[in-house]
XYZ file of C-alpha atoms in Angstrom:
347
model
C 6.888 19.316 7.890
C 8.512 19.310 4.500
C 7.788 22.179 2.149
C 7.335 21.586 -1.574
C 10.890 22.770 -2.212
C 12.314 20.561 0.518
C 10.326 17.587 -0.729
C 11.633 18.125 -4.268
C 15.172 18.241 -2.937
C 14.613 15.075 -0.948
C 13.584 13.258 -4.103
C 17.093 13.628 -5.389
C 18.673 12.035 -2.325
C 18.610 8.579 -3.906
C 19.495 8.074 -7.528
C 19.869 4.382 -8.363
C 22.318 2.840 -10.724
C 20.993 1.566 -14.026
C 18.633 -1.379 -13.296
C 19.316 -4.840 -14.593
C 16.597 -4.866 -17.212
C 16.845 -8.581 -17.828
C 16.257 -9.412 -14.188
C 13.295 -7.052 -13.974
C 11.751 -8.469 -17.143
C 12.199 -11.996 -15.884
C 10.560 -11.104 -12.582
C 7.566 -9.596 -14.349
C 7.375 -12.521 -16.752
C 7.178 -14.968 -13.892
C 4.034 -13.177 -12.734
C 2.470 -13.057 -16.187
C 2.154 -9.329 -15.974
C 2.046 -7.495 -19.299
C -0.631 -4.864 -18.856
C 1.764 -1.988 -18.090
C 4.279 -2.756 -20.836
C 4.668 -0.908 -24.104
C 1.783 -1.659 -26.397
C 0.052 -3.603 -23.641
C -3.377 -2.357 -24.606
C -2.918 -3.893 -28.026
C -1.204 -7.126 -27.023
C -3.048 -8.164 -23.846
C -5.774 -10.757 -24.399
C -9.359 -9.873 -23.553
C -11.479 -11.831 -21.147
C -14.541 -12.598 -23.255
C -15.778 -15.860 -21.758
C -18.954 -15.809 -19.748
C -18.172 -19.208 -18.237
C -17.052 -18.058 -14.835
C -13.705 -19.266 -13.489
C -12.827 -21.223 -16.636
C -12.810 -17.905 -18.496
C -10.465 -16.361 -15.927
C -8.097 -19.309 -16.179
C -8.063 -19.022 -19.962
C -7.342 -15.310 -19.704
C -4.519 -15.758 -17.198
C -2.993 -18.550 -19.290
C -3.126 -16.323 -22.388
C -1.445 -13.469 -20.529
C 1.320 -15.719 -19.267
C 1.871 -17.099 -22.751
C 2.094 -13.589 -24.204
C 4.647 -12.587 -21.573
C 6.785 -15.670 -22.068
C 6.841 -15.001 -25.822
C 8.433 -11.582 -25.556
C 9.324 -10.804 -21.950
C 12.396 -8.722 -22.803
C 10.228 -5.931 -24.263
C 8.221 -5.448 -21.116
C 8.360 -2.141 -19.318
C 8.563 -2.474 -15.563
C 5.518 -0.958 -13.824
C 6.150 2.256 -11.893
C 4.932 2.150 -8.292
C 4.564 4.757 -5.561
C 4.388 3.371 -2.018
C 3.669 5.929 0.694
C 5.020 5.422 4.182
C 7.491 2.844 2.874
C 10.455 3.254 5.223
C 9.396 0.523 7.657
C 6.686 -1.878 8.719
C 4.011 -2.850 6.210
C 5.050 -0.132 3.772
C 8.628 -1.387 3.693
C 7.496 -4.953 3.078
C 5.263 -3.781 0.217
C 8.004 -1.705 -1.408
C 10.452 -4.612 -1.196
C 7.960 -7.133 -2.568
C 7.054 -4.967 -5.548
C 10.663 -3.961 -6.163
C 11.845 -7.564 -6.149
C 8.922 -8.426 -8.436
C 10.458 -6.158 -11.076
C 8.713 -2.826 -10.444
C 10.319 0.600 -10.363
C 9.520 1.879 -6.873
C 9.310 5.368 -5.383
C 9.868 4.868 -1.650
C 8.067 7.652 0.185
C 8.867 8.686 3.747
C 8.252 11.660 6.016
C 10.944 11.427 8.704
C 12.783 8.131 8.414
C 15.198 9.039 5.614
C 17.912 6.503 6.504
C 15.401 3.658 6.675
C 13.947 4.704 3.326
C 17.403 4.756 1.743
C 18.004 1.265 3.063
C 14.764 0.046 1.431
C 15.822 1.524 -1.902
C 19.273 -0.059 -1.638
C 17.749 -3.443 -0.911
C 15.542 -3.187 -4.002
C 18.551 -2.221 -6.113
C 20.622 -5.067 -4.700
C 17.895 -7.444 -5.892
C 18.167 -6.024 -9.418
C 15.337 -3.493 -9.201
C 15.173 0.260 -9.443
C 14.109 2.672 -6.727
C 14.265 6.283 -5.584
C 13.400 7.768 -2.224
C 11.194 10.791 -1.708
C 10.693 12.755 1.492
C 7.285 14.388 1.741
C 4.134 14.675 3.815
C 1.186 13.167 1.897
C -1.262 15.368 3.794
C 0.302 18.377 2.045
C -0.884 18.963 -1.500
C 2.361 20.612 -2.604
C 4.365 17.611 -1.338
C 2.099 15.175 -3.143
C 2.442 17.105 -6.399
C 6.236 17.103 -6.010
C 6.220 13.372 -5.324
C 4.230 12.634 -8.485
C 6.553 14.900 -10.460
C 9.566 13.012 -9.125
C 8.170 9.711 -10.410
C 7.224 11.223 -13.752
C 10.582 12.919 -14.201
C 12.393 9.654 -13.441
C 10.262 7.119 -15.252
C 7.650 9.013 -17.288
C 4.530 7.408 -15.819
C 2.751 6.090 -12.731
C 1.136 2.653 -12.957
C 0.451 1.617 -9.364
C -0.213 3.556 -6.169
C -0.148 2.025 -2.709
C -1.532 4.398 -0.035
C 0.030 3.092 3.156
C 1.191 6.137 5.128
C -0.548 6.610 8.441
C -0.200 7.694 12.046
C -2.037 7.217 15.309
C -2.802 9.660 18.123
C -4.567 7.331 20.536
C -6.643 8.470 23.501
C -10.208 8.281 24.731
C -12.646 10.628 23.036
C -13.227 12.577 26.260
C -9.528 13.445 26.329
C -8.916 13.810 22.603
C -7.730 17.238 21.463
C -8.889 18.622 18.147
C -5.280 18.541 16.902
C -5.100 14.794 17.660
C -8.226 14.240 15.663
C -7.147 16.477 12.764
C -3.596 15.093 12.455
C -4.899 11.557 11.973
C -7.682 12.544 9.562
C -5.294 14.728 7.525
C -2.662 12.049 7.024
C -4.676 8.837 7.005
C -7.655 10.030 4.972
C -6.870 13.332 3.262
C -3.477 11.920 2.263
C -5.202 9.045 0.495
C -7.467 11.521 -1.297
C -4.606 13.752 -2.438
C -2.376 10.920 -3.682
C -5.215 9.123 -5.447
C -6.462 12.253 -7.155
C -2.965 13.123 -8.349
C -2.071 9.621 -9.526
C -5.326 9.009 -11.376
C -4.680 12.069 -13.570
C -1.769 10.119 -15.021
C -3.534 6.743 -15.048
C -6.587 8.111 -16.846
C -4.511 9.200 -19.829
C -3.234 5.663 -20.387
C -6.524 4.072 -19.286
C -4.787 1.715 -16.921
C -3.800 1.660 -13.259
C -4.100 -0.094 -9.945
C -4.524 1.511 -6.552
C -4.333 -0.327 -3.234
C -5.271 1.478 -0.016
C -4.126 0.115 3.326
C -7.079 0.463 5.690
C -7.590 -1.408 8.967
C -10.025 -3.820 10.564
C -10.921 -1.041 13.045
C -12.428 0.829 10.130
C -15.187 -1.772 10.310
C -15.327 -2.520 14.041
C -14.156 0.648 15.770
C -11.797 0.495 18.744
C -11.622 2.077 22.169
C -9.190 4.971 22.225
C -9.082 5.270 18.441
C -12.056 7.394 17.422
C -9.844 9.398 15.068
C -8.042 6.396 13.554
C -11.194 4.290 13.206
C -13.029 7.176 11.521
C -10.130 7.724 9.101
C -9.882 4.066 8.142
C -13.660 3.782 7.742
C -13.375 6.771 5.456
C -10.660 5.010 3.424
C -12.965 2.023 2.939
C -15.846 4.210 1.722
C -13.462 6.220 -0.451
C -12.093 3.026 -2.024
C -15.542 1.773 -3.027
C -16.595 5.113 -4.473
C -13.403 5.756 -6.423
C -13.507 2.223 -7.837
C -16.929 2.995 -9.328
C -15.825 6.349 -10.713
C -12.707 5.015 -12.483
C -13.854 1.560 -13.557
C -14.588 2.798 -17.075
C -10.958 3.962 -17.312
C -9.658 0.510 -16.399
C -8.287 1.679 -13.042
C -8.736 -0.913 -10.295
C -9.075 0.402 -6.747
C -9.075 -1.913 -3.750
C -8.316 -1.803 -0.014
C -6.689 -4.188 2.429
C -7.733 -4.080 6.085
C -5.119 -5.779 8.288
C -5.727 -6.979 11.823
C -2.850 -7.461 14.291
C 0.415 -7.302 12.355
C 3.828 -7.748 13.959
C 5.527 -4.379 14.408
C 7.755 -2.313 16.673
C 4.637 -1.676 18.738
C 3.804 -5.344 19.344
C 7.452 -6.009 20.193
C 7.087 -3.611 23.146
C 4.207 -5.513 24.726
C 4.610 -7.343 28.000
C 4.317 -11.124 28.039
C 0.929 -11.165 29.844
C -0.702 -8.682 27.468
C 0.687 -10.494 24.440
C -0.776 -13.784 25.647
C -4.211 -12.174 25.963
C -4.004 -10.797 22.441
C -2.758 -14.020 20.884
C -5.454 -15.998 22.668
C -8.056 -14.148 20.586
C -6.372 -15.139 17.324
C -7.137 -18.690 16.093
C -3.708 -19.106 14.470
C -2.130 -18.003 17.741
C 0.270 -15.498 16.170
C 0.460 -12.014 14.679
C 0.270 -11.530 10.968
C 3.531 -10.588 9.249
C 4.111 -7.483 7.094
C 5.249 -9.770 4.289
C 1.850 -11.476 4.307
C 0.136 -8.154 3.711
C 2.716 -7.356 1.017
C 1.913 -10.637 -0.730
C -1.708 -9.653 -1.066
C -0.733 -6.199 -2.328
C 1.534 -7.790 -4.910
C -1.334 -9.951 -6.155
C -3.775 -7.044 -6.472
C -1.142 -4.819 -8.079
C 0.489 -7.202 -10.557
C -1.401 -10.397 -11.107
C -3.583 -10.621 -14.249
C -6.038 -12.723 -12.226
C -6.775 -9.564 -10.208
C -7.842 -7.573 -13.269
C -11.540 -8.121 -12.477
C -11.213 -7.184 -8.792
C -12.144 -3.601 -7.930
C -13.996 -1.792 -5.177
C -13.227 -4.620 -2.738
C -11.948 -4.597 0.843
C -9.792 -7.628 1.525
C -9.919 -8.307 5.276
C -6.442 -9.512 6.234
C -6.774 -11.287 9.550
C -7.164 -14.754 10.977
C -10.827 -15.734 11.059
C -11.839 -12.882 13.346
C -15.230 -13.552 14.888
C -17.604 -11.426 16.921
C -15.949 -12.796 20.043
C -12.726 -11.225 18.847
C -14.331 -7.807 19.239
C -15.984 -8.357 22.588
C -15.529 -5.893 25.450
C -12.502 -7.809 26.736
C -10.781 -7.308 23.396
C -11.512 -3.597 23.454
C -9.828 -3.346 26.854
C -6.815 -5.306 25.571
C -6.399 -3.193 22.490
C -6.736 0.023 24.435
C -3.959 -1.202 26.692
C -2.013 -1.823 23.508
C -2.543 1.718 22.288
C -1.229 3.073 25.571
C 2.083 1.368 24.756
C 2.359 3.507 21.640
C 2.209 6.747 23.612
C 5.790 6.118 24.782
C 7.040 6.422 21.224
C 4.584 8.777 19.488
C 4.187 9.497 16.679
C 3.498 5.833 15.998
C 3.613 5.115 12.342
C 2.742 2.399 9.835
C 5.982 2.538 7.914
C 5.645 6.321 7.840
């Protein structure tokens, strides 16, 4: 695992060229996003209407008008995405980078993949740096926050995506398999959120999106550790949202179901048919679809009144979806991952 010194050194691996400010401002303007710009607290309109959705529409329209009036003076939001070298994390980093954000691309082991993500953001006119560090280590988290602050002077948005699995039945699960998953998937969210909110509180603005999982609600055979961690993330999200609401920091979670990944690509045809038969749309979700929801919660002014929520990201999952047959299918699925452990979610 990376030490604090190694993590700090890794932060310097990628140093982007000067961003095309006009392109970034235009991207932000298209989304009507002014709340993280200079003087935003003074210039952003206030939602005062008590008339339900009409008040929201008025507010969003006012924000968009304010942005269009002076988009060139906007400051691009600074985003940290953990576990962003591949999978869902990669899709999130790319979506936010192409939307005009300045993105810190965190990774633990996949340095080349992380560099490629940063380069793709830069090629689209954005700005990015890579940072190698283990979010379950407090020293690494502190170094990561410092890297963002040294580069851009602030932190506006945090996406806690990093995670691992160590799948096996409880009767066979070693304490280390339990602890590894809890440390990274839950303690990592705690450490990153606690560190980032220290910055957000000073400016009284921020948005945090935690990537949970549907198994945090339902449980899953062979994933006692992972299910417990993701359930913890859900409870953590709701509590932190209450604690920081008065500081104008929105905290939400997204709980994906089956998302296309390296793992699903390894499945045999028969097992894949069984899985897809349980999904009404008949296909896996795509990482970009999760990223689209993250982008909305992170940047859209219409999301300014959303906090403490868990957005279930799956296709009309019913109780039948979690019947005993499904548990057997998904446990077969987890066995596939043991050939390429540690399985990661963009980590």
